[in-house]
Coordinates of C-alpha atoms in Angstrom, one line a residue:
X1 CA 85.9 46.0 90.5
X2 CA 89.0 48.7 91.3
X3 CA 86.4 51.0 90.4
X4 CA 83.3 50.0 92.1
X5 CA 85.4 49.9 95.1
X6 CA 86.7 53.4 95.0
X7 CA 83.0 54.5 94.4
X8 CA 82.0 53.2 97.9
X9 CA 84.9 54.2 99.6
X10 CA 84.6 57.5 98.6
X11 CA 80.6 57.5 99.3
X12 CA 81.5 56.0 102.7
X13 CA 84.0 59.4 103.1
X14 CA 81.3 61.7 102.8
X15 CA 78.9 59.7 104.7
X16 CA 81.6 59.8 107.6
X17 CA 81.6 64.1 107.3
X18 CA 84.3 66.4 108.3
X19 CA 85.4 64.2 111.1
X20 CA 86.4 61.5 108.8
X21 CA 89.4 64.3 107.5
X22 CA 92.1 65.1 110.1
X23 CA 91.2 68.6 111.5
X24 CA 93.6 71.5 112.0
X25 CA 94.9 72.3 115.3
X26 CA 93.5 76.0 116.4
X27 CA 95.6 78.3 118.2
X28 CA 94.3 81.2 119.6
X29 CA 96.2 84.4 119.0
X30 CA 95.0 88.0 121.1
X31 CA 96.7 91.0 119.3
X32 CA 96.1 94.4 120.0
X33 CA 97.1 95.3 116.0
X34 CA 94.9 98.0 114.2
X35 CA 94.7 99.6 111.2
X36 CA 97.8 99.0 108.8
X37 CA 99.3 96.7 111.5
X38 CA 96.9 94.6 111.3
X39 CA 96.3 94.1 107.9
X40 CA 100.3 93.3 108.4
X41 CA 99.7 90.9 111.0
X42 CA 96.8 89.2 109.3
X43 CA 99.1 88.7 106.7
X44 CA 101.7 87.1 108.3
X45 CA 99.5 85.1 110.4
X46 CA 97.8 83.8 106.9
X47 CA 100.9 82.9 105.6
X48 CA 102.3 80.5 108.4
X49 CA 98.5 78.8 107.9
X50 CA 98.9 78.4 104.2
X51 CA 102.5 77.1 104.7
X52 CA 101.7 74.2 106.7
X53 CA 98.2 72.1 107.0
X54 CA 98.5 71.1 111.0
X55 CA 97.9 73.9 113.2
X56 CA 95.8 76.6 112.0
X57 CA 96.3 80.5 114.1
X58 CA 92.9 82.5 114.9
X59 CA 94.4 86.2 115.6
X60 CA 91.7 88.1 117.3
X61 CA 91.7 92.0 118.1
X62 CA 91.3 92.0 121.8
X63 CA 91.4 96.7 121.9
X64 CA 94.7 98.3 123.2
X65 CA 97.3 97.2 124.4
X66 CA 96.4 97.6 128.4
X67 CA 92.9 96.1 127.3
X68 CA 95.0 93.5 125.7
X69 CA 96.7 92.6 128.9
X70 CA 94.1 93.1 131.0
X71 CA 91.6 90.3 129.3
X72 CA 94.6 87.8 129.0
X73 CA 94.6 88.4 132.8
X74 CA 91.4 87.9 133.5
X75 CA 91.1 85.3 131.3
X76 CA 93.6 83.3 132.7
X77 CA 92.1 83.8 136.0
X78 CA 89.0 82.3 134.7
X79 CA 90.6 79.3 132.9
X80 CA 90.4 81.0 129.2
X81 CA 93.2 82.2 128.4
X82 CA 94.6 82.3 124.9
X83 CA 97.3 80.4 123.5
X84 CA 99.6 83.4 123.1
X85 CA 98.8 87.3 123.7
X86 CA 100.6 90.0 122.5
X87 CA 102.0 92.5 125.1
X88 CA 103.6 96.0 125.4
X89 CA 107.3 96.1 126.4
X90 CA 106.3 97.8 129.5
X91 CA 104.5 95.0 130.5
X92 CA 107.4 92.6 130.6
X93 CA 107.8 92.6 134.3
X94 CA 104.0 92.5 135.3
X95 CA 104.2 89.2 133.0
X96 CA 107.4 87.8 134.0
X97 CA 106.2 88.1 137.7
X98 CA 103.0 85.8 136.8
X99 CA 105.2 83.1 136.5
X100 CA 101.8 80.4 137.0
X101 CA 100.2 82.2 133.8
X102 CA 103.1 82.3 131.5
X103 CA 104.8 79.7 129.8
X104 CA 108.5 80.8 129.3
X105 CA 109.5 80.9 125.1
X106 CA 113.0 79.4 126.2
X107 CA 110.9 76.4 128.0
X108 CA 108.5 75.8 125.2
X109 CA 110.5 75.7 122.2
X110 CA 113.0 72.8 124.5
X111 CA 109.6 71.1 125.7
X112 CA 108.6 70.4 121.9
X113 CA 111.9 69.9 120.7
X114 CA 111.8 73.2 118.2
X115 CA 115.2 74.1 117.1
X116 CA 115.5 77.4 118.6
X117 CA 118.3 80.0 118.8
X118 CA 118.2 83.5 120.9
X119 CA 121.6 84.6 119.5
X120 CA 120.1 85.1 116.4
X121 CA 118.2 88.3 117.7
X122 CA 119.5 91.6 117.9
X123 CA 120.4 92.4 121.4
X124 CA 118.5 95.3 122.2
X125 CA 115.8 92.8 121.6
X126 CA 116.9 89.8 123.1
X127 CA 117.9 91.3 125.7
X128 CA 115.1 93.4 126.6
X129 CA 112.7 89.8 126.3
X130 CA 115.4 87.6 128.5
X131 CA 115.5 86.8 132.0
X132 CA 118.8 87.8 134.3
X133 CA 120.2 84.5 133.3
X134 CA 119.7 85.4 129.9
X135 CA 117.1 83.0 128.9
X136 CA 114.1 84.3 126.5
X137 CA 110.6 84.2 128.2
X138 CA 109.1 86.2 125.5
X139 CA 109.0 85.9 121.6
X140 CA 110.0 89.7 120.1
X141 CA 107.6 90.7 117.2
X142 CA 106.6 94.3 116.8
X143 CA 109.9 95.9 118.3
X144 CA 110.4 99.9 117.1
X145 CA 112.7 102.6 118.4
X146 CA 112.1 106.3 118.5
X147 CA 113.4 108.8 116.0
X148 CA 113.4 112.6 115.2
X149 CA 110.7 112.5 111.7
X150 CA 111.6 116.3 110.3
X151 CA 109.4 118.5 107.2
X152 CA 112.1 118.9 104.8
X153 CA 110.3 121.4 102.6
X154 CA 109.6 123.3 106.2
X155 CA 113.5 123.6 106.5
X156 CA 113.7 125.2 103.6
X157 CA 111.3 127.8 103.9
X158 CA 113.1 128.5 107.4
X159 CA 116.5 128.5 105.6
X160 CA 117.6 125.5 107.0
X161 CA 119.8 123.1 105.4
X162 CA 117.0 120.1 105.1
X163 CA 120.2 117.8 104.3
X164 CA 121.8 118.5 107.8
X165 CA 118.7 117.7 110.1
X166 CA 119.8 118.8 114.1
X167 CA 121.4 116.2 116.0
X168 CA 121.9 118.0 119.8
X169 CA 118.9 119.2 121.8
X170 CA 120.1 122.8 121.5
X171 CA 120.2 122.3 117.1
X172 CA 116.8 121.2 117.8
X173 CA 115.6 123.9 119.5
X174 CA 117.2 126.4 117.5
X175 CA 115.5 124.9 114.3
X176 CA 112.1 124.9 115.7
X177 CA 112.2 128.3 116.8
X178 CA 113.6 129.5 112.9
X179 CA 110.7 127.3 111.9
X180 CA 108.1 129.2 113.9
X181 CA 109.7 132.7 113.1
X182 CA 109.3 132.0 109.3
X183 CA 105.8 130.5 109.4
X184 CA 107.1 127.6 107.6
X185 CA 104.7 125.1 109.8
X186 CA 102.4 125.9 112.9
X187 CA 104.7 124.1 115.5
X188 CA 108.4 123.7 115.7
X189 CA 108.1 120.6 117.4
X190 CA 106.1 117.8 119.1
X191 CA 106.4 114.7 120.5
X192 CA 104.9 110.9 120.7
X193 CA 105.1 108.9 123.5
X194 CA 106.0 111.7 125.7
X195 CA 107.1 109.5 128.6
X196 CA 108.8 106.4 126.6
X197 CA 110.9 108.8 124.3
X198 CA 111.7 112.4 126.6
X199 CA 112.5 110.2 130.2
X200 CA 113.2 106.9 129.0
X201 CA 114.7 106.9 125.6
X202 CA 116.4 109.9 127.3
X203 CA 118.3 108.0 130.0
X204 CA 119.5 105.5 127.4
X205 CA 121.4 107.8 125.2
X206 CA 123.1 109.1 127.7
X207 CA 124.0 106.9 129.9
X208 CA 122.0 107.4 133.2
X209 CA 120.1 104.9 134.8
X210 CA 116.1 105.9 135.0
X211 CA 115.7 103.6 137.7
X212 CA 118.3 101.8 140.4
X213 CA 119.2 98.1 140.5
X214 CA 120.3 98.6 136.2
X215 CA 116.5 99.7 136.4
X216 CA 114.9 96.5 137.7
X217 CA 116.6 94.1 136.3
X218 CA 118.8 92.9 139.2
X219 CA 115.6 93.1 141.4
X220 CA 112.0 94.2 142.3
X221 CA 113.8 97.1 144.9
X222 CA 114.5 99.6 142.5
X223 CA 113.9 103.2 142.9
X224 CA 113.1 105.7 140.0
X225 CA 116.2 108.3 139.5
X226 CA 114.3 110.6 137.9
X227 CA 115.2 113.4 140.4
X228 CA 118.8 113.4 138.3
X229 CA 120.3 116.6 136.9
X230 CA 119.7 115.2 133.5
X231 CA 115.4 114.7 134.1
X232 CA 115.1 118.2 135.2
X233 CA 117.2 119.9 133.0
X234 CA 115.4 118.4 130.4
X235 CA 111.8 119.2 131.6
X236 CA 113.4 122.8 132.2
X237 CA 113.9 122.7 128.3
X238 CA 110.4 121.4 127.1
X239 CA 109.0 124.4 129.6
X240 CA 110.9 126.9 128.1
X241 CA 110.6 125.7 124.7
X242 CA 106.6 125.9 124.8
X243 CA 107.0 129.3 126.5
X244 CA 108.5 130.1 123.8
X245 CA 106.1 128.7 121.3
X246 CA 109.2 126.6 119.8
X247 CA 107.9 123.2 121.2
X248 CA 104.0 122.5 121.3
X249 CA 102.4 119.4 123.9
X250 CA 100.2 117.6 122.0
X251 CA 98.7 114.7 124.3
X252 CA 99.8 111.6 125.4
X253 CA 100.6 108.4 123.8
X254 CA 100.5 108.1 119.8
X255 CA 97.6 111.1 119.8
X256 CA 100.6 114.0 118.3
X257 CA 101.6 111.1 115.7
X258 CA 98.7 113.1 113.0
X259 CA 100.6 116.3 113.2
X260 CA 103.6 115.0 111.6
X261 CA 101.7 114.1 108.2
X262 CA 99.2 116.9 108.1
X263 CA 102.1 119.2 108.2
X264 CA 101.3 121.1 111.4
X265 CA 104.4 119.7 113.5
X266 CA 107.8 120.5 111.1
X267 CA 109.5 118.0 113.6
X268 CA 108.0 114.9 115.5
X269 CA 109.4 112.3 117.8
X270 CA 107.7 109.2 117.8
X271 CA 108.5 105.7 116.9
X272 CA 110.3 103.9 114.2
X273 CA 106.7 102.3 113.1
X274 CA 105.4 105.7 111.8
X275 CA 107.1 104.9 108.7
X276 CA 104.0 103.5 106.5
X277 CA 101.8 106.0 108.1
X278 CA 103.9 109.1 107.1
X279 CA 104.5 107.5 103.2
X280 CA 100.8 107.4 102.8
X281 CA 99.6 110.9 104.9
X282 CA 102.8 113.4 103.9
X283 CA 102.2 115.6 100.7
X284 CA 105.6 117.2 101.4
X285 CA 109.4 116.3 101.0
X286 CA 110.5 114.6 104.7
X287 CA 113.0 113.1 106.1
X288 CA 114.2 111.4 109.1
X289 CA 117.0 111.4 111.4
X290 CA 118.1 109.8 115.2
X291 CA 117.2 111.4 118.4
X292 CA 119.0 114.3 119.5
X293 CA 121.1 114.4 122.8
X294 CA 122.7 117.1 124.8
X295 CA 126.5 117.2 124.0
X296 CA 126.8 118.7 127.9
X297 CA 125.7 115.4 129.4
X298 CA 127.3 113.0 126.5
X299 CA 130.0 113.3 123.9
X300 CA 128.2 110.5 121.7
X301 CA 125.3 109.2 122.5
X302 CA 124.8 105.5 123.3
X303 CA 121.9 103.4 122.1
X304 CA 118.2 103.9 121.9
X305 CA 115.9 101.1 123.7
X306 CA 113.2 99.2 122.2
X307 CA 109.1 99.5 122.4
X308 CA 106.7 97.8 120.6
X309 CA 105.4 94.2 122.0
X310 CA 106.1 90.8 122.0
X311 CA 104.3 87.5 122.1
X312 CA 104.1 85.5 125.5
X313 CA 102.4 82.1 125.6
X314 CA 99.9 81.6 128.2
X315 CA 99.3 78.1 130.5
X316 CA 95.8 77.0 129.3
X317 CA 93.7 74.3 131.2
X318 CA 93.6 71.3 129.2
X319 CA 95.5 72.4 126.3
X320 CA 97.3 69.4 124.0
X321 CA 100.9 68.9 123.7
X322 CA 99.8 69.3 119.7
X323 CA 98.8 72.9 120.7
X324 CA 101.9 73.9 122.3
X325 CA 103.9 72.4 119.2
X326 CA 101.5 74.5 116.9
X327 CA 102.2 77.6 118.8
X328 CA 106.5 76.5 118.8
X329 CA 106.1 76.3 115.0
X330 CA 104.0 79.2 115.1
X331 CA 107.2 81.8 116.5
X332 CA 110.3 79.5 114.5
X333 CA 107.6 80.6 111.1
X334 CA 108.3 84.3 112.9
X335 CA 111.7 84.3 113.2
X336 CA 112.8 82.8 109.8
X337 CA 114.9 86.0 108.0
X338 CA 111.7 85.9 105.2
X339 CA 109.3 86.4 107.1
X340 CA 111.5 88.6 109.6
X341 CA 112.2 91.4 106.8
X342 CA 108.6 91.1 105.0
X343 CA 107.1 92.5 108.9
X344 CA 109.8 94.8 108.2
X345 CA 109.3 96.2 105.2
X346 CA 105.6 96.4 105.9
X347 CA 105.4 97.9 109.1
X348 CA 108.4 100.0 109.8
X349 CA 108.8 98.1 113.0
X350 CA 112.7 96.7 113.5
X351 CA 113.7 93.9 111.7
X352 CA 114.0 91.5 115.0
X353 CA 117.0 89.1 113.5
X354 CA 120.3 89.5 111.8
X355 CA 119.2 87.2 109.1
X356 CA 116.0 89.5 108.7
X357 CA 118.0 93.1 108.9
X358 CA 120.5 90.9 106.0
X359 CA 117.5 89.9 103.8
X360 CA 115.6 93.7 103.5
X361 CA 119.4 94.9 102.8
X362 CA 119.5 92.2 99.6
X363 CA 116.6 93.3 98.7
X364 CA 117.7 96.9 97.6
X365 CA 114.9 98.2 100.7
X366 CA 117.3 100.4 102.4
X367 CA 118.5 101.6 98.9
X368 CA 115.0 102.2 97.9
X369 CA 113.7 103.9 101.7
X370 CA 116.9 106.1 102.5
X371 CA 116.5 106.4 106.3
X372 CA 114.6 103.1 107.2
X373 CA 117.7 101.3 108.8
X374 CA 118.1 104.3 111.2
X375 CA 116.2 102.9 113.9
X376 CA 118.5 99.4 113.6
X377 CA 122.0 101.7 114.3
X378 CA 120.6 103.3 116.4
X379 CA 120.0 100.7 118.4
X380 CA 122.9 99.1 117.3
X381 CA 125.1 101.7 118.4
X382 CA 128.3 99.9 120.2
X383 CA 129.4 99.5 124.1
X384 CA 125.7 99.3 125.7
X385 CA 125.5 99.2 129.6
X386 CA 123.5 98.4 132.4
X387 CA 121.3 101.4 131.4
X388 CA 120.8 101.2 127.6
X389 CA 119.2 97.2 127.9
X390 CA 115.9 99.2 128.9
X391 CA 113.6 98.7 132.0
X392 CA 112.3 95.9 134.1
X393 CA 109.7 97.7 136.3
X394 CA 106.8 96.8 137.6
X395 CA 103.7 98.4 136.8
X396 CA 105.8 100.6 134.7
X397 CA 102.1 101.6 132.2
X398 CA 101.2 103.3 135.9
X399 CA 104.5 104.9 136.4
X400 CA 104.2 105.9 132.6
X401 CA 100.5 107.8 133.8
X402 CA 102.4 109.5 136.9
X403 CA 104.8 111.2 134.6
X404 CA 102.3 112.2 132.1
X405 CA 100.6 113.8 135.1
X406 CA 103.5 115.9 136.6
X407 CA 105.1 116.6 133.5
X408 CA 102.2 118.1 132.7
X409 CA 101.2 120.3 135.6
X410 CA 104.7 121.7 134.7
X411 CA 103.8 122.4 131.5
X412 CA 101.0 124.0 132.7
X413 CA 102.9 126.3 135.1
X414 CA 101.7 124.7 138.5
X415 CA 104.9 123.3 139.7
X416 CA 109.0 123.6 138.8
X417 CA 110.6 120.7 137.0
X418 CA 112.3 120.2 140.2
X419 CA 109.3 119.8 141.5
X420 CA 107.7 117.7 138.9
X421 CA 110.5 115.0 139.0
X422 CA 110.7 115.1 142.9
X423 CA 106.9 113.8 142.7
X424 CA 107.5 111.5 140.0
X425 CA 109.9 109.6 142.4
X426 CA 107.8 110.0 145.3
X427 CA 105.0 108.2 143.5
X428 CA 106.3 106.4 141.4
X429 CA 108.6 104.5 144.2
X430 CA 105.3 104.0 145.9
X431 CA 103.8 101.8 143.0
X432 CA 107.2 99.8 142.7
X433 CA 106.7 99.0 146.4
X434 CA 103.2 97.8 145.9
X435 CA 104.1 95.8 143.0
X436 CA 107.1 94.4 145.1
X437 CA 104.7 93.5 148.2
X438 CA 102.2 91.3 145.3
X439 CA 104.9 89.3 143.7
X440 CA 108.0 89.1 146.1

C-alpha cells in the first residue's frame, strides 16, 4: 500500500508540471563586462546560483559602460528597469541625483534585514560609493587604481636598471627618452585613460583639489580647478615630451592599453585591471610600479583614487519583497572575503574588503604575482583628505570628453596648455551648472 501510494503521488507530481516545484526567484543583472571580465563575472554570478536554490541571477551584457547607463535610464523611464545595473565610478553622481530610480545599498540591506557592514571595505572604496553622511548607496565590485606597467627587458637594452623603475615625473621622462635613443621599443611612453589617470589621479597624489566644494561632494556648486599651476604644468610636460618623441598619444579611453603587450609602449599607464591582459599578451620580462609624481609639487605623494564600477539597485514596478531579498543576498555572496579575493585574483581589479585583501595574502598570491598588491598601497597610502576620496561631479563622462578635446588640440599645437585648461574650466563649469539646474 506505502508503495502504491508513492506511485500515484509521484504520477500526480508530474501531472501537476513545473509549477508543482517551487521556482527560483530571477534577478536581473545588466553588466557592461567583456572579454576576460566577463568570463569572471559569469563565474562569480554562477557560483552565488549554485550556492543557494532561491533566487537565481540572469547577468546580461547591456554594451559599454555609457550604453550601460544609458538603457538602465531609459528603462526605468519606461517601467523596465533591471534589478541591479552595473555603473562607472563617474557616474556616481548622475545616479545618486536620481534618487526616484535608485534604491540606496544602505536602505536595502536594513529593509530585508541582511546583516550588512560598510566598515568592512577599504575606504578608498567605501568612501567613494557613500553619501556625505557616510551611508553606502552603491555596492563596490570592479574597483581598480592606475599604475605605471614598465618593459623590463626594454630597460635593459636602454641601460636602465629594470629593478629601480622611475618614481617622479622627471625619472620618467628621462627613461623614456633613453628608451627612444636606444631603439629598445618604438615609444617611451603612453597612456590609458588619459583624463582619469593624467588630471584626476593627478590631483589626488598630490594633494590639489580638481574640483571646489572637496570636488562635489559637499554640493552640486562646484567649479573645476583645473586652471591650477599643477594642470598646466603637467599638460606643458606631455607637450614637450611628444615634441620630443619621448611620450606618444595614443587615443582615448582603454584604446593605448594593446601597446603595452605588443611591446610598442616600453611604459604604459593604465589601470590596476590590465594585470590578466598583460600575463596572457607580454612575451617579454615586465614589471610594474606606482604612478609617478612631481617631487616640486609633493614630497610623498598621497593616495591614488579608485575607477572601475559598482552595482546600484534600481526601483522596479511591481517587483516582490522576495526579489529585493534575492538581490540583498545577492551583494552579502559579493562581499564574503572568498568570493572578495577569487574577483581578485582573476581580474586584477582591487580586492574591495579587508577580509578579501587577507584571504589572496594566505593564499601565497602576492608571493606568487610580485607587484599585484601595488594598487591596494597605493590606495592605502595613509592621511587622505578632502581631495584624495575622488569626485562627486555631475556629468563628469561629459567633462571627461571636454578634456579629451582640449588636451588634445594642445597636443596638436592649436592652443597653449594655459589655454587648454582655461577652456576646460570654462566648459566644463558650464555642464556642472546644467546638471545643477536638472537635479537641484
Amino acid at each position: 500500500m506505502k508503495a502504491c501510494k508513492a506511485v500515484v503521488i509521484g504520477l500526480a507530481i508530474l501531472a501537476l508540471g513545473p509549477m508543482a516545484v517551487a521556482e527560483k526567484v530571477s534577478i536581473e543583472f545588466w553588466h557592461a563586462a567583456t572579454g576576460a571580465l566577463a568570463a569572471a563575472l559569469t563565474e562569480v554570478v554562477n557560483g552565488f546560483n549554485a550556492s543557494q536554490d532561491q533566487y537565481v541571477v540572469n547577468a546580461v551584457y547591456k554594451g559599454s559602460y555609457t550604453e550601460t547607463m544609458s538603457a538602465a535610464i531609459a528603462a526605468f523611464r519606461a517601467g523596465q528597469a533591471p534589478h541591479i545595473v552595473q555603473i562607472f565610478e563617474v557616474g556616481t553622481a548622475t545616479m545618486m541625483a536620481a534618487e526616484e530610480a535608485i534604491y540606496p545599498v544602505h536602505q536595502l540591506m536594513a529593509d530585508t534585514g541582511t546583516p550588512f557592514d560598510p566598515d568592512q571595505y577599504i575606504a578608498p572604496v567605501k568612501g567613494y560609493y557613500s553619501s556625505a553622511d557616510g551611508k553606502m548607496v552603491s555596492m563596490p565590485f570592479n574597483s581598480s587604481t592606475a599604475l605605471l606597467w614598465y618593459n623590463k627587458d626594454a630597460f635593459r637594452a636602454a641601460g636602465l636598471d629594470p629593478e629601480n623603475p622611475p618614481r617622479t615625473w622627471a625619472e620618467v621622462r628621462a627613461a623614456a627618452k633613453a628608451i627612444v635613443a636606444a631603439g629598445a621599443a618604438k615609444m617611451g611612453l603612453s597612456t590609458s585613460w588619459l583624463t582619469w589617470i593624467q588630471y584626476e589621479q593627478l590631483a589626488a597624489l598630490h594633494d590639489v583639489p580638481f574640483a571646489t566644494r572637496a570636488n562635489g561632494f559637499e554640493g552640486m556648486d562646484a567649479e573645476l580647478n583645473l586652471n591650477h599651476s599643477l594642470f598646466v604644468h603637467h599638460t606643458q610636460t606631455l607637450i614637450d615630451m611628444q615634441a620630443e618623441g619621448s611620450f606618444s598619444y595614443a587615443g582615448r579611453d582603454s584604446a593605448p592599453d594593446a601597446l603595452f603587450g605588443s611591446g610598442e609602449a616600453a611604459m604604459l599607464m593604465a589601470s590596476s585591471a590590465l594585470r590578466a591582459r598583460v600575463v596572457r599578451e607580454a612575451q617579454f620580462d615586465w614589471g610594474v610600479t606606482y604612478l609617478p609624481y612631481y617631487d616640486e609639487f609633493i614630497a610623498e605623494p598621497k593616495n591614488s583614487i579608485i575607477g572601475g564600477a559598482s552595482l546600484w539597485v534600481m526601483r522596479r514596478p511591481r517587483a516582490s519583497a522576495a526579489e529585493y531579498k534575492g538581490v540583498a543576498a545577492f551583494f552579502s555572496y559579493l562581499g564574503q572575503a572568498a568570493t572578495d579575493a577569487k574577483w581578485h585574483m582573476m581580474t586584477g581589479y582591487v580586492p574591495l574588503t579587508f577580509a578579501g585583501y587577507e584571504a589572496a595574502k594566505a593564499q601565497g598570491y602576492y608571493e606568487a604575482n610580485p607587484g599585484a598588491d601595488l594598487a591596494i598601497l597605493q590606495l592605502a597610502r595613509p592621511n587622505p583628505t578632502e581631495n584624495t576620496r575622488g569626485l562627486r561631479l555631475g556629468n563628469l563622462p561629459e567633462i571627461r570628453v571636454v578634456v579629451y578635446e582640449e588636451v588634445e588640440k594642445a597636443l596638436q599645437g592649436q592652443q597653449t596648455a594655459e589655454q587648454a585648461m582655461a577652456n576646460v574650466v570654462r566648459r566644463g563649469n558650464a555642464i556642472l551648472r546644467e546638471f545643477e539646474a536638472i537635479y537641484e
